[in-house]
Tab-separated table of C-alpha atoms in Angstrom:
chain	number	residue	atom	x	y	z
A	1	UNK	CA	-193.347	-54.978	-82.549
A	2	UNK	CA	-192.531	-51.719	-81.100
A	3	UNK	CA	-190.602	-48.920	-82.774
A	4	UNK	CA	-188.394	-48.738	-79.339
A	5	UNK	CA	-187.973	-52.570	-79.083
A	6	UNK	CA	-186.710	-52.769	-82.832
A	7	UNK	CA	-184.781	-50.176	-82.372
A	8	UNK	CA	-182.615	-51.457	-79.471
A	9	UNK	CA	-182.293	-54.867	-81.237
A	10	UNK	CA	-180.895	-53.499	-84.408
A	11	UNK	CA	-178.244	-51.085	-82.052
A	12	UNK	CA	-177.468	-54.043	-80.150
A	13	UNK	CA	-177.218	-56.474	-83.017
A	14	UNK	CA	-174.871	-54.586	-84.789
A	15	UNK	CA	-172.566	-53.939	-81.672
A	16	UNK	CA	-172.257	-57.081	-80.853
A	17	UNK	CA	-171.086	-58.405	-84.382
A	18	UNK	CA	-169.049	-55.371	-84.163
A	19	UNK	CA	-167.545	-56.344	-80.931
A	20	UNK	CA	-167.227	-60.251	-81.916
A	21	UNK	CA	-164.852	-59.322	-85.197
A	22	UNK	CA	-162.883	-56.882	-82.939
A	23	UNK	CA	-162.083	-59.669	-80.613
A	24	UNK	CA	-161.679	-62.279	-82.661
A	25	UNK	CA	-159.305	-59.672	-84.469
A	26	UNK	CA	-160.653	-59.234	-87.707
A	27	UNK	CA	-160.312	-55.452	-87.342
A	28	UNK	CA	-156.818	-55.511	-87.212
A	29	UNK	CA	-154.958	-54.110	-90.413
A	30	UNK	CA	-153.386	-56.607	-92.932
A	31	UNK	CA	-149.599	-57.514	-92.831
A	32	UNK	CA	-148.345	-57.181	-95.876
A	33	UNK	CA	-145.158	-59.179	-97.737
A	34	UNK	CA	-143.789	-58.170	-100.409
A	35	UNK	CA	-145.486	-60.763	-102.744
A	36	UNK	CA	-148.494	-60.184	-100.903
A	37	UNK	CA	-148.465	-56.039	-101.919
A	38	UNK	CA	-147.511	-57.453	-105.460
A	39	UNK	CA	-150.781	-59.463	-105.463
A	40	UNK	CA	-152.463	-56.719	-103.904
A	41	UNK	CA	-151.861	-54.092	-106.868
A	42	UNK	CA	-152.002	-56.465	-109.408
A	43	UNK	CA	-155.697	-57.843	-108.270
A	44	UNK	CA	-156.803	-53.957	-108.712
A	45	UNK	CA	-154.678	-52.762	-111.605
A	46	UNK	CA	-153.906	-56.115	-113.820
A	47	UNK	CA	-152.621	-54.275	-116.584
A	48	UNK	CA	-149.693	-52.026	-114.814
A	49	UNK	CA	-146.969	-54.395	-114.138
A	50	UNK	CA	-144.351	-53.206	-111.504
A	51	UNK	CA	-141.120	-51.891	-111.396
A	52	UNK	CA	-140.425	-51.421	-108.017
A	53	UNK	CA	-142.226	-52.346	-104.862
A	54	UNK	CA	-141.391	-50.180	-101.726
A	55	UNK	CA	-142.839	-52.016	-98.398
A	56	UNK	CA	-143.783	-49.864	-95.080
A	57	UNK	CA	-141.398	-51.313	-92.557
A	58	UNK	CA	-145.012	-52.361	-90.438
A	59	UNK	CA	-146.064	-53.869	-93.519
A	60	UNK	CA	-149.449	-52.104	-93.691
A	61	UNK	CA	-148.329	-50.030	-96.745
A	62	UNK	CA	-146.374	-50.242	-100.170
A	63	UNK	CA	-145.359	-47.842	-102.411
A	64	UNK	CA	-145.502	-48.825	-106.395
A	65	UNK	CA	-143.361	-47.585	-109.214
A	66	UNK	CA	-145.006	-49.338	-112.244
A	67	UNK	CA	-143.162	-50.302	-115.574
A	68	UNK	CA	-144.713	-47.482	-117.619
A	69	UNK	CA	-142.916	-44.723	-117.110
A	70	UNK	CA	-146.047	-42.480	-117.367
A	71	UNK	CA	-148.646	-43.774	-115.012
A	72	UNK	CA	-148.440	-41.752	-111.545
A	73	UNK	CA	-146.966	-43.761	-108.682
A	74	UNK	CA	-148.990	-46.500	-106.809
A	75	UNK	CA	-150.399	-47.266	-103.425
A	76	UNK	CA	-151.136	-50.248	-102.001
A	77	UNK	CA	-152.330	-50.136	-98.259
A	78	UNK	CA	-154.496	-51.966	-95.478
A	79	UNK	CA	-157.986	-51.228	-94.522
A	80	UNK	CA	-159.077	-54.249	-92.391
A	81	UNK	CA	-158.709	-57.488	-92.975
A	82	UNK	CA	-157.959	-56.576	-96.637
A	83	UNK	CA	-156.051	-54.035	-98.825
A	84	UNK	CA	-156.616	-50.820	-101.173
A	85	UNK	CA	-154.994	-49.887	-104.097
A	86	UNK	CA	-154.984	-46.391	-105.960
A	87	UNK	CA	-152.925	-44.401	-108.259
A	88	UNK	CA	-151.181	-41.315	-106.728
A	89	UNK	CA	-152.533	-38.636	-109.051
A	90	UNK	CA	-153.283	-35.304	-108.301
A	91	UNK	CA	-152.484	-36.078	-104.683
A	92	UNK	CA	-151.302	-33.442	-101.314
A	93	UNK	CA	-149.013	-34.709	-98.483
A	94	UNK	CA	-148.709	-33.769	-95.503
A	95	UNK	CA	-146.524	-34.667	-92.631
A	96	UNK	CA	-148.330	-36.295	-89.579
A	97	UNK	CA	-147.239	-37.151	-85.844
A	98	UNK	CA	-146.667	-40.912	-87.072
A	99	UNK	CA	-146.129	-40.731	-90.681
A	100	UNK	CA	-147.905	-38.904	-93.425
A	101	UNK	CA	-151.313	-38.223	-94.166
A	102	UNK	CA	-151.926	-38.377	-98.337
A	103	UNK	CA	-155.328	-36.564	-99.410
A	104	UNK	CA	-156.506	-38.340	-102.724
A	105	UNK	CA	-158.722	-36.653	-105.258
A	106	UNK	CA	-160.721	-39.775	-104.909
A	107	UNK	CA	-164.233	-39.722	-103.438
A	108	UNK	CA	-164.026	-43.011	-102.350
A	109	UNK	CA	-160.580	-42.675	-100.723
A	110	UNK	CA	-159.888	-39.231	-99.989
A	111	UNK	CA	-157.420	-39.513	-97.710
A	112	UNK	CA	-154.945	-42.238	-96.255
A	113	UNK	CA	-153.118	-41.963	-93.241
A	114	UNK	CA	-149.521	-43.672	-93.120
A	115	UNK	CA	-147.954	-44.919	-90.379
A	116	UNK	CA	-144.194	-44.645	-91.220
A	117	UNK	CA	-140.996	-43.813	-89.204
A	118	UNK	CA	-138.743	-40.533	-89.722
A	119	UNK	CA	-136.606	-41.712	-92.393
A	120	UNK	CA	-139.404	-43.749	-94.451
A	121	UNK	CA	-141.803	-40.525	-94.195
A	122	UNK	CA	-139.118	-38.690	-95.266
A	123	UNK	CA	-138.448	-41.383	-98.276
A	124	UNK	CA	-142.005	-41.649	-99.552
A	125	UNK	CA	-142.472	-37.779	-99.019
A	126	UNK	CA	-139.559	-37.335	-101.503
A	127	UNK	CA	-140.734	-39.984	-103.921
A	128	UNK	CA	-144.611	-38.930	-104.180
A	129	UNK	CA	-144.037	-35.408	-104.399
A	130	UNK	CA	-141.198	-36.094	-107.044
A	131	UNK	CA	-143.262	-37.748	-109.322
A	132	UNK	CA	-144.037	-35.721	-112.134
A	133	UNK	CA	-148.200	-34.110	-111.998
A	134	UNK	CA	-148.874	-34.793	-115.327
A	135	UNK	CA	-147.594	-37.817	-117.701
A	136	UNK	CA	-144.880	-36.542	-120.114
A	137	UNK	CA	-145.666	-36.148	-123.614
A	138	UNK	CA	-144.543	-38.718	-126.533
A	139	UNK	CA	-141.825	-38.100	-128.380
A	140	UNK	CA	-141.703	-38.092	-132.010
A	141	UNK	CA	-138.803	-39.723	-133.654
């Protein structure tokens, strides 16, 4: 078989199943609930049990305090059909038109954009940059 002829039948292949999940709408980012974000951190970071859950008002994000007092705030957010979860460390935001954008010192995530009102943006600004950078020494009793 031709080079060419291979060629086009690859391109095409793949546009079409690319075209076929887009209109069956399996491109469309994941609504989350709240027990649904829950699951969703929990199926990535078993061990770090939550404290407080903080869901986007679309749903397509959530913000995670967990229990330990140490760890670095969470982030639980769609990509597709399914969701991503990260810790918040070492981590730059900036306002955006629709939100913020958060860039992650994370090669495989480096940045996340957020589609948030005013007020939330405003909220989760406050709360990420808040967080301490480093976790807080031990004290000694």
């Amino acid at each position: 078989m031709p080079l060419e002829l291979l060629l086009i039948l690859v391109v095409g292949g793949i546009s079409a199943i690319a075209l076929l999940l887009h209109l069956t709408g399996r491109s469309r980012p994941s609504v989350m609930t709240d027990t649904q974000a829950r699951q969703a951190w929990l199926r990535q970071f078993p061990e770090s049990a939550i404290a407080k859950l903080t869901l986007a008002e679309d749903g397509h994000a959530a913000l995670i305090q967990p229990e330990d007092g140490r760890a670095p705030l969470g982030l639980v957010w769609s990509f597709g059909a399914d969701t991503v979860a990260r810790f918040l460390e070492h981590v730059e935001v900036d306002k955006a038109k629709q939100g913020l954008h958060l860039n992650l010192a994370d090669f495989s995530a480096p940045g996340v954009q957020l589609h948030l009102n005013d007020s939330e943006a405003e909220q989760w600004q406050r709360l990420i940059e808040g967080q301490p950078a480093t976790a807080p020494a031990a004290k000694e009793v």
